mmCIF file of C-alpha atoms in Angstrom:
data_model
loop_
_atom_site.group_PDB
_atom_site.id
_atom_site.type_symbol
_atom_site.label_atom_id
_atom_site.label_comp_id
_atom_site.label_asym_id
_atom_site.label_seq_id
_atom_site.Cartn_x
_atom_site.Cartn_y
_atom_site.Cartn_z
ATOM 1 C CA MET A 1 -82.220 18.112 -23.459
ATOM 2 C CA ALA A 2 -84.855 16.915 -25.889
ATOM 3 C CA LEU A 3 -87.874 18.528 -27.513
ATOM 4 C CA VAL A 4 -90.950 16.309 -27.293
ATOM 5 C CA GLU A 5 -93.922 17.127 -29.513
ATOM 6 C CA VAL A 6 -97.172 16.933 -27.548
ATOM 7 C CA ASN A 7 -100.588 18.381 -28.303
ATOM 8 C CA GLY A 8 -99.244 20.503 -31.148
ATOM 9 C CA ALA A 9 -96.457 22.074 -29.087
ATOM 10 C CA LYS A 10 -92.767 21.330 -28.644
ATOM 11 C CA VAL A 11 -91.851 20.903 -24.984
ATOM 12 C CA ASN A 12 -88.315 20.624 -23.678
ATOM 13 C CA ILE A 13 -87.511 17.918 -21.163
ATOM 14 C CA GLU A 14 -84.356 16.893 -19.347
ATOM 15 C CA ASP A 15 -84.192 13.172 -18.574
ATOM 16 C CA THR A 16 -81.519 11.559 -16.400
ATOM 17 C CA GLU A 17 -82.846 8.133 -17.438
ATOM 18 C CA ALA A 18 -82.774 5.221 -15.003
ATOM 19 C CA PRO A 19 -79.771 4.952 -12.670
ATOM 20 C CA VAL A 20 -77.121 2.426 -13.679
ATOM 21 C CA GLY A 21 -78.101 -1.004 -12.461
ATOM 22 C CA ARG A 22 -81.658 0.103 -11.615
ATOM 23 C CA PRO A 23 -83.683 -0.137 -14.851
ATOM 24 C CA ASP A 24 -86.943 -0.402 -12.908
ATOM 25 C CA ALA A 25 -86.333 2.676 -10.739
ATOM 26 C CA ALA A 26 -89.372 4.879 -10.185
ATOM 27 C CA THR A 27 -89.499 8.248 -11.939
ATOM 28 C CA VAL A 28 -89.746 11.715 -10.399
ATOM 29 C CA VAL A 29 -91.214 14.368 -12.715
ATOM 30 C CA PHE A 30 -90.622 18.032 -11.905
ATOM 31 C CA GLY A 31 -92.823 20.962 -12.982
ATOM 32 C CA HIS A 32 -91.329 24.430 -12.472
ATOM 33 C CA GLY A 33 -92.732 27.784 -11.451
ATOM 34 C CA LEU A 34 -93.517 30.779 -13.642
ATOM 35 C CA LEU A 35 -90.509 32.623 -15.132
ATOM 36 C CA PHE A 36 -88.217 29.672 -14.459
ATOM 37 C CA SER A 37 -87.440 26.307 -16.054
ATOM 38 C CA GLY A 38 -86.741 22.779 -14.916
ATOM 39 C CA ARG A 39 -83.328 24.000 -13.838
ATOM 40 C CA MET A 40 -84.841 25.385 -10.654
ATOM 41 C CA PHE A 41 -84.763 21.746 -9.484
ATOM 42 C CA ASP A 42 -81.071 21.151 -10.220
ATOM 43 C CA ASP A 43 -80.215 20.477 -6.578
ATOM 44 C CA GLN A 44 -83.165 18.146 -6.084
ATOM 45 C CA VAL A 45 -82.340 16.212 -9.267
ATOM 46 C CA ASP A 46 -78.734 15.851 -8.107
ATOM 47 C CA ARG A 47 -79.972 14.429 -4.818
ATOM 48 C CA LEU A 48 -82.491 11.978 -6.281
ATOM 49 C CA ALA A 49 -80.904 10.892 -9.583
ATOM 50 C CA PRO A 50 -78.642 8.203 -8.042
ATOM 51 C CA ARG A 51 -81.781 6.227 -7.108
ATOM 52 C CA TYR A 52 -84.575 7.582 -9.318
ATOM 53 C CA ARG A 53 -85.103 8.511 -12.937
ATOM 54 C CA CYS A 54 -85.631 12.289 -12.958
ATOM 55 C CA VAL A 55 -87.470 14.184 -15.683
ATOM 56 C CA THR A 56 -87.861 17.962 -15.694
ATOM 57 C CA ILE A 57 -90.333 19.768 -17.958
ATOM 58 C CA ASP A 58 -90.065 23.301 -19.349
ATOM 59 C CA TRP A 59 -93.606 24.598 -19.841
ATOM 60 C CA ARG A 60 -94.620 26.092 -23.176
ATOM 61 C CA GLY A 61 -92.752 29.306 -23.899
ATOM 62 C CA GLN A 62 -90.447 28.988 -20.895
ATOM 63 C CA GLY A 63 -86.955 27.656 -20.394
ATOM 64 C CA ARG A 64 -85.888 25.893 -23.587
ATOM 65 C CA SER A 65 -89.418 25.226 -24.795
ATOM 66 C CA PRO A 66 -90.276 27.410 -27.793
ATOM 67 C CA ALA A 67 -93.368 29.589 -27.779
ATOM 68 C CA ALA A 68 -96.556 27.848 -28.871
ATOM 69 C CA ASP A 69 -99.504 29.381 -30.708
ATOM 70 C CA GLY A 70 -101.782 28.783 -27.721
ATOM 71 C CA GLY A 71 -102.566 26.380 -24.909
ATOM 72 C CA TYR A 72 -101.016 28.158 -21.954
ATOM 73 C CA ASP A 73 -103.897 27.421 -19.576
ATOM 74 C CA MET A 74 -103.320 24.981 -16.738
ATOM 75 C CA ASP A 75 -105.624 22.295 -18.158
ATOM 76 C CA THR A 76 -103.632 22.189 -21.401
ATOM 77 C CA LEU A 77 -100.345 22.060 -19.506
ATOM 78 C CA ALA A 78 -101.720 19.130 -17.521
ATOM 79 C CA ASP A 79 -102.517 17.426 -20.817
ATOM 80 C CA ASP A 80 -98.954 18.143 -21.971
ATOM 81 C CA ALA A 81 -97.558 16.560 -18.820
ATOM 82 C CA ALA A 82 -99.781 13.483 -19.149
ATOM 83 C CA ALA A 83 -98.711 13.103 -22.777
ATOM 84 C CA ILE A 84 -95.035 13.269 -21.792
ATOM 85 C CA ILE A 85 -95.555 10.622 -19.106
ATOM 86 C CA HIS A 86 -97.145 8.365 -21.732
ATOM 87 C CA GLU A 87 -94.587 9.205 -24.434
ATOM 88 C CA LEU A 88 -91.707 8.220 -22.158
ATOM 89 C CA ALA A 89 -93.607 5.198 -20.788
ATOM 90 C CA LEU A 90 -92.931 6.338 -17.217
ATOM 91 C CA GLY A 91 -95.895 4.605 -15.587
ATOM 92 C CA LYS A 92 -96.934 6.051 -12.215
ATOM 93 C CA VAL A 93 -94.635 8.917 -11.273
ATOM 94 C CA HIS A 94 -93.713 10.932 -8.231
ATOM 95 C CA TRP A 95 -94.801 14.471 -9.169
ATOM 96 C CA VAL A 96 -92.958 17.493 -7.754
ATOM 97 C CA GLY A 97 -94.498 20.824 -8.748
ATOM 98 C CA LEU A 98 -93.624 24.332 -7.622
ATOM 99 C CA SER A 99 -96.174 27.112 -8.088
ATOM 100 C CA MET A 100 -97.572 26.583 -11.623
ATOM 101 C CA GLY A 101 -96.007 23.131 -11.557
ATOM 102 C CA GLY A 102 -98.231 22.550 -8.556
ATOM 103 C CA PHE A 103 -101.287 23.833 -10.437
ATOM 104 C CA VAL A 104 -100.571 21.149 -13.029
ATOM 105 C CA GLY A 105 -99.806 18.430 -10.487
ATOM 106 C CA MET A 106 -103.089 18.967 -8.648
ATOM 107 C CA ARG A 107 -105.004 18.541 -11.891
ATOM 108 C CA LEU A 108 -103.179 15.344 -12.723
ATOM 109 C CA ALA A 109 -103.625 13.879 -9.249
ATOM 110 C CA ALA A 110 -107.340 14.740 -9.119
ATOM 111 C CA ARG A 111 -108.198 13.715 -12.697
ATOM 112 C CA ARG A 112 -105.561 11.157 -13.690
ATOM 113 C CA PRO A 113 -104.767 9.231 -10.500
ATOM 114 C CA GLU A 114 -103.380 6.329 -12.536
ATOM 115 C CA LEU A 115 -100.402 8.574 -13.427
ATOM 116 C CA ILE A 116 -99.434 9.818 -9.956
ATOM 117 C CA ARG A 117 -97.658 7.732 -7.323
ATOM 118 C CA SER A 118 -97.054 10.638 -4.953
ATOM 119 C CA LEU A 119 -97.649 14.372 -5.087
ATOM 120 C CA SER A 120 -95.322 17.070 -3.748
ATOM 121 C CA LEU A 121 -96.753 20.585 -3.923
ATOM 122 C CA LEU A 122 -94.304 23.421 -3.333
ATOM 123 C CA ASP A 123 -95.269 27.078 -2.898
ATOM 124 C CA THR A 124 -98.561 26.737 -4.717
ATOM 125 C CA SER A 125 -102.299 27.165 -4.237
ATOM 126 C CA ALA A 126 -105.634 25.669 -5.274
ATOM 127 C CA GLY A 127 -107.571 28.860 -5.871
ATOM 128 C CA PRO A 128 -107.566 31.477 -8.625
ATOM 129 C CA GLU A 129 -105.058 34.292 -8.494
ATOM 130 C CA ASP A 130 -105.872 36.794 -5.757
ATOM 131 C CA PRO A 131 -108.036 39.522 -7.346
ATOM 132 C CA ALA A 132 -105.921 42.202 -5.662
ATOM 133 C CA LYS A 133 -102.834 40.900 -7.476
ATOM 134 C CA VAL A 134 -104.255 40.140 -10.935
ATOM 135 C CA GLY A 135 -104.140 43.745 -12.155
ATOM 136 C CA GLN A 136 -100.571 44.190 -10.884
ATOM 137 C CA TYR A 137 -99.361 40.986 -12.528
ATOM 138 C CA ARG A 138 -101.069 41.749 -15.847
ATOM 139 C CA LEU A 139 -99.500 45.210 -15.873
ATOM 140 C CA LEU A 140 -96.077 43.704 -15.200
ATOM 141 C CA ALA A 141 -96.686 41.216 -18.032
ATOM 142 C CA LYS A 142 -97.633 44.009 -20.406
ATOM 143 C CA ILE A 143 -94.532 46.044 -19.553
ATOM 144 C CA TYR A 144 -92.377 42.911 -19.855
ATOM 145 C CA GLY A 145 -93.899 42.123 -23.250
ATOM 146 C CA LEU A 146 -93.045 45.590 -24.538
ATOM 147 C CA PHE A 147 -89.676 46.269 -22.935
ATOM 148 C CA GLY A 148 -88.337 43.002 -21.506
ATOM 149 C CA LEU A 149 -87.529 42.108 -17.928
ATOM 150 C CA GLY A 150 -85.318 45.123 -17.161
ATOM 151 C CA PRO A 151 -88.005 47.656 -16.148
ATOM 152 C CA VAL A 152 -89.866 45.192 -13.913
ATOM 153 C CA THR A 153 -86.974 43.287 -12.327
ATOM 154 C CA SER A 154 -87.120 45.223 -9.060
ATOM 155 C CA LYS A 155 -90.849 44.447 -8.750
ATOM 156 C CA VAL A 156 -90.545 40.788 -9.685
ATOM 157 C CA LYS A 157 -87.589 39.703 -7.552
ATOM 158 C CA PRO A 158 -89.343 40.175 -4.158
ATOM 159 C CA LEU A 159 -92.263 38.108 -5.468
ATOM 160 C CA LEU A 160 -90.017 35.216 -6.439
ATOM 161 C CA PHE A 161 -87.389 35.287 -3.686
ATOM 162 C CA GLY A 162 -87.513 35.857 0.062
ATOM 163 C CA PRO A 163 -85.532 38.543 1.901
ATOM 164 C CA THR A 164 -82.972 36.116 3.353
ATOM 165 C CA TYR A 165 -81.972 34.967 -0.125
ATOM 166 C CA LEU A 166 -82.090 38.421 -1.718
ATOM 167 C CA ASN A 167 -79.935 39.944 1.007
ATOM 168 C CA ASN A 168 -77.257 37.271 0.737
ATOM 169 C CA PRO A 169 -74.406 38.342 -1.602
ATOM 170 C CA GLU A 170 -73.786 34.673 -2.422
ATOM 171 C CA SER A 171 -77.167 34.570 -4.167
ATOM 172 C CA GLU A 172 -76.154 37.054 -6.867
ATOM 173 C CA PRO A 173 -74.748 34.502 -9.378
ATOM 174 C CA GLN A 174 -77.944 32.451 -9.211
ATOM 175 C CA ILE A 175 -80.126 35.527 -9.624
ATOM 176 C CA GLU A 176 -78.034 36.630 -12.593
ATOM 177 C CA ALA A 177 -78.360 33.165 -14.157
ATOM 178 C CA TRP A 178 -82.144 33.316 -13.725
ATOM 179 C CA LEU A 179 -82.300 36.806 -15.264
ATOM 180 C CA ASN A 180 -80.296 35.622 -18.257
ATOM 181 C CA GLU A 181 -82.583 32.635 -18.726
ATOM 182 C CA VAL A 182 -85.693 34.814 -18.746
ATOM 183 C CA LYS A 183 -84.057 37.231 -21.159
ATOM 184 C CA ALA A 184 -83.247 34.334 -23.500
ATOM 185 C CA ALA A 185 -86.884 33.204 -23.643
ATOM 186 C CA ARG A 186 -89.135 34.524 -26.361
ATOM 187 C CA ARG A 187 -91.181 37.315 -24.818
ATOM 188 C CA SER A 188 -94.404 36.433 -26.627
ATOM 189 C CA GLY A 189 -94.439 32.938 -25.131
ATOM 190 C CA MET A 190 -93.467 34.066 -21.653
ATOM 191 C CA LYS A 191 -96.142 36.762 -21.661
ATOM 192 C CA ARG A 192 -98.801 34.164 -22.533
ATOM 193 C CA ALA A 193 -97.470 31.937 -19.771
ATOM 194 C CA ILE A 194 -97.915 34.780 -17.286
ATOM 195 C CA TYR A 195 -101.521 35.258 -18.380
ATOM 196 C CA GLY A 196 -102.052 31.503 -18.075
ATOM 197 C CA VAL A 197 -101.173 31.808 -14.397
ATOM 198 C CA THR A 198 -103.005 35.044 -13.623
ATOM 199 C CA ASP A 199 -106.193 33.859 -15.356
ATOM 200 C CA ARG A 200 -106.156 30.254 -14.133
ATOM 201 C CA GLU A 201 -109.264 28.442 -12.982
ATOM 202 C CA PRO A 202 -109.417 27.140 -9.395
ATOM 203 C CA ILE A 203 -108.972 23.457 -8.646
ATOM 204 C CA ALA A 204 -109.975 23.451 -4.967
ATOM 205 C CA ASP A 205 -113.322 21.707 -5.529
ATOM 206 C CA GLU A 206 -111.544 18.690 -7.059
ATOM 207 C CA LEU A 207 -108.896 18.117 -4.408
ATOM 208 C CA GLY A 208 -111.081 15.721 -2.449
ATOM 209 C CA ASN A 209 -110.483 13.326 -5.355
ATOM 210 C CA VAL A 210 -106.721 13.195 -4.724
ATOM 211 C CA THR A 211 -105.745 9.751 -3.454
ATOM 212 C CA ALA A 212 -101.955 9.931 -3.885
ATOM 213 C CA PRO A 213 -99.845 10.559 -0.770
ATOM 214 C CA THR A 214 -99.280 14.316 -0.716
ATOM 215 C CA LEU A 215 -96.606 16.569 0.739
ATOM 216 C CA VAL A 216 -97.274 20.316 0.876
ATOM 217 C CA VAL A 217 -94.205 22.546 1.275
ATOM 218 C CA VAL A 218 -94.053 26.345 1.490
ATOM 219 C CA GLY A 219 -91.410 28.935 2.238
ATOM 220 C CA ALA A 220 -92.156 30.822 5.440
ATOM 221 C CA ASP A 221 -91.556 34.117 3.617
ATOM 222 C CA ASP A 222 -93.457 33.298 0.399
ATOM 223 C CA VAL A 223 -95.253 36.438 -0.802
ATOM 224 C CA ALA A 224 -96.683 35.097 -4.071
ATOM 225 C CA THR A 225 -98.431 32.124 -2.422
ATOM 226 C CA PRO A 226 -98.380 32.776 1.320
ATOM 227 C CA VAL A 227 -98.367 30.070 3.980
ATOM 228 C CA ALA A 228 -102.146 30.357 4.359
ATOM 229 C CA LYS A 229 -102.557 29.004 0.813
ATOM 230 C CA SER A 230 -100.602 25.881 1.722
ATOM 231 C CA GLU A 231 -102.539 25.492 4.952
ATOM 232 C CA GLU A 232 -105.697 25.475 2.851
ATOM 233 C CA LEU A 233 -104.225 22.798 0.563
ATOM 234 C CA ASN A 234 -103.367 20.726 3.601
ATOM 235 C CA LYS A 235 -107.018 20.858 4.693
ATOM 236 C CA LEU A 236 -108.413 20.103 1.234
ATOM 237 C CA ILE A 237 -106.230 17.107 0.345
ATOM 238 C CA PRO A 238 -107.036 14.073 2.490
ATOM 239 C CA GLY A 239 -104.109 12.821 4.539
ATOM 240 C CA SER A 240 -101.656 15.429 3.245
ATOM 241 C CA ARG A 241 -98.706 16.676 5.279
ATOM 242 C CA LEU A 242 -97.605 20.320 5.568
ATOM 243 C CA GLU A 243 -94.015 21.501 5.994
ATOM 244 C CA ILE A 244 -92.945 25.158 6.298
ATOM 245 C CA VAL A 245 -89.365 25.971 5.268
ATOM 246 C CA PRO A 246 -87.738 28.797 7.267
ATOM 247 C CA ASP A 247 -85.895 31.625 5.496
ATOM 248 C CA ALA A 248 -87.392 30.800 2.087
ATOM 249 C CA GLY A 249 -89.635 32.738 -0.242
ATOM 250 C CA HIS A 250 -91.541 31.537 -3.314
ATOM 251 C CA SER A 251 -88.583 29.754 -4.942
ATOM 252 C CA SER A 252 -87.843 27.422 -2.068
ATOM 253 C CA THR A 253 -85.951 24.827 -4.149
ATOM 254 C CA ILE A 254 -83.365 27.488 -5.006
ATOM 255 C CA GLU A 255 -83.339 29.419 -1.746
ATOM 256 C CA GLN A 256 -83.126 26.459 0.649
ATOM 257 C CA PRO A 257 -82.079 23.566 -1.606
ATOM 258 C CA ASP A 258 -80.844 21.227 1.118
ATOM 259 C CA ALA A 259 -83.920 21.623 3.307
ATOM 260 C CA VAL A 260 -86.292 21.046 0.387
ATOM 261 C CA SER A 261 -84.233 18.129 -0.934
ATOM 262 C CA ASP A 262 -84.301 16.520 2.528
ATOM 263 C CA LEU A 263 -88.093 16.785 2.653
ATOM 264 C CA LEU A 264 -88.599 15.457 -0.870
ATOM 265 C CA GLU A 265 -86.140 12.608 -0.536
ATOM 266 C CA SER A 266 -87.653 11.375 2.728
ATOM 267 C CA PHE A 267 -91.220 11.637 1.386
ATOM 268 C CA ILE A 268 -90.549 10.013 -1.988
ATOM 269 C CA ASP A 269 -88.553 7.198 -0.382
ATOM 270 C CA GLN A 270 -91.586 6.373 1.745
ATOM 271 C CA ASN A 271 -93.923 6.192 -1.250
#
């Protein structure tokens, strides 16, 4: 792990560096979803690291990135990501973003095409948060900020994970690890990160500017960003491809790691 200072904030990254014997290998950069960290891509990094340099980012106030004084909006996070790409001299990268990582990736691809070689958008959307959900999410954030994750865990888990995963006893260690990670994060930063997602600006009007090859992936049982959101992305991004992962909710990289890794590996290899 390493803390990189960008735009007045300290952001944690994990960098596998180039594979042995392949100093010119392309880089895959991963942006995680809300309430997680770059570790939600552990399986995908394991799959790709033998042939690609893999860099995961923990957004401000999440994972191992300390809370920042401000700058939790998606435009600032996109600036953070661009600064990291420049700081590490990564050149054009394959971007893989889940949920808020997708919000960031869309901004980079539409506004900074010189940075993006390919774009993989997982369980994400181009619009603002659904008005019907904003009040619920802000209330959950307020309760979390006051009392921690405990009182809202039962409400949050079905948003983040699908029923197949939640009902599988083998998932319990991973869920416990995620809970512990959220509990370890500073609540003030995480609360601001939640508001950054609930209050985000739409990006749909800019997606016609995306020129990078794009893969759109969504869990069939995603409640937070339903399949219809990904179908809309598929229509808005020229030449994009849509894949629906069975038996997966919002956290598809964790719930169906092999299926998602297969899709990403095949797509990135082609681009």
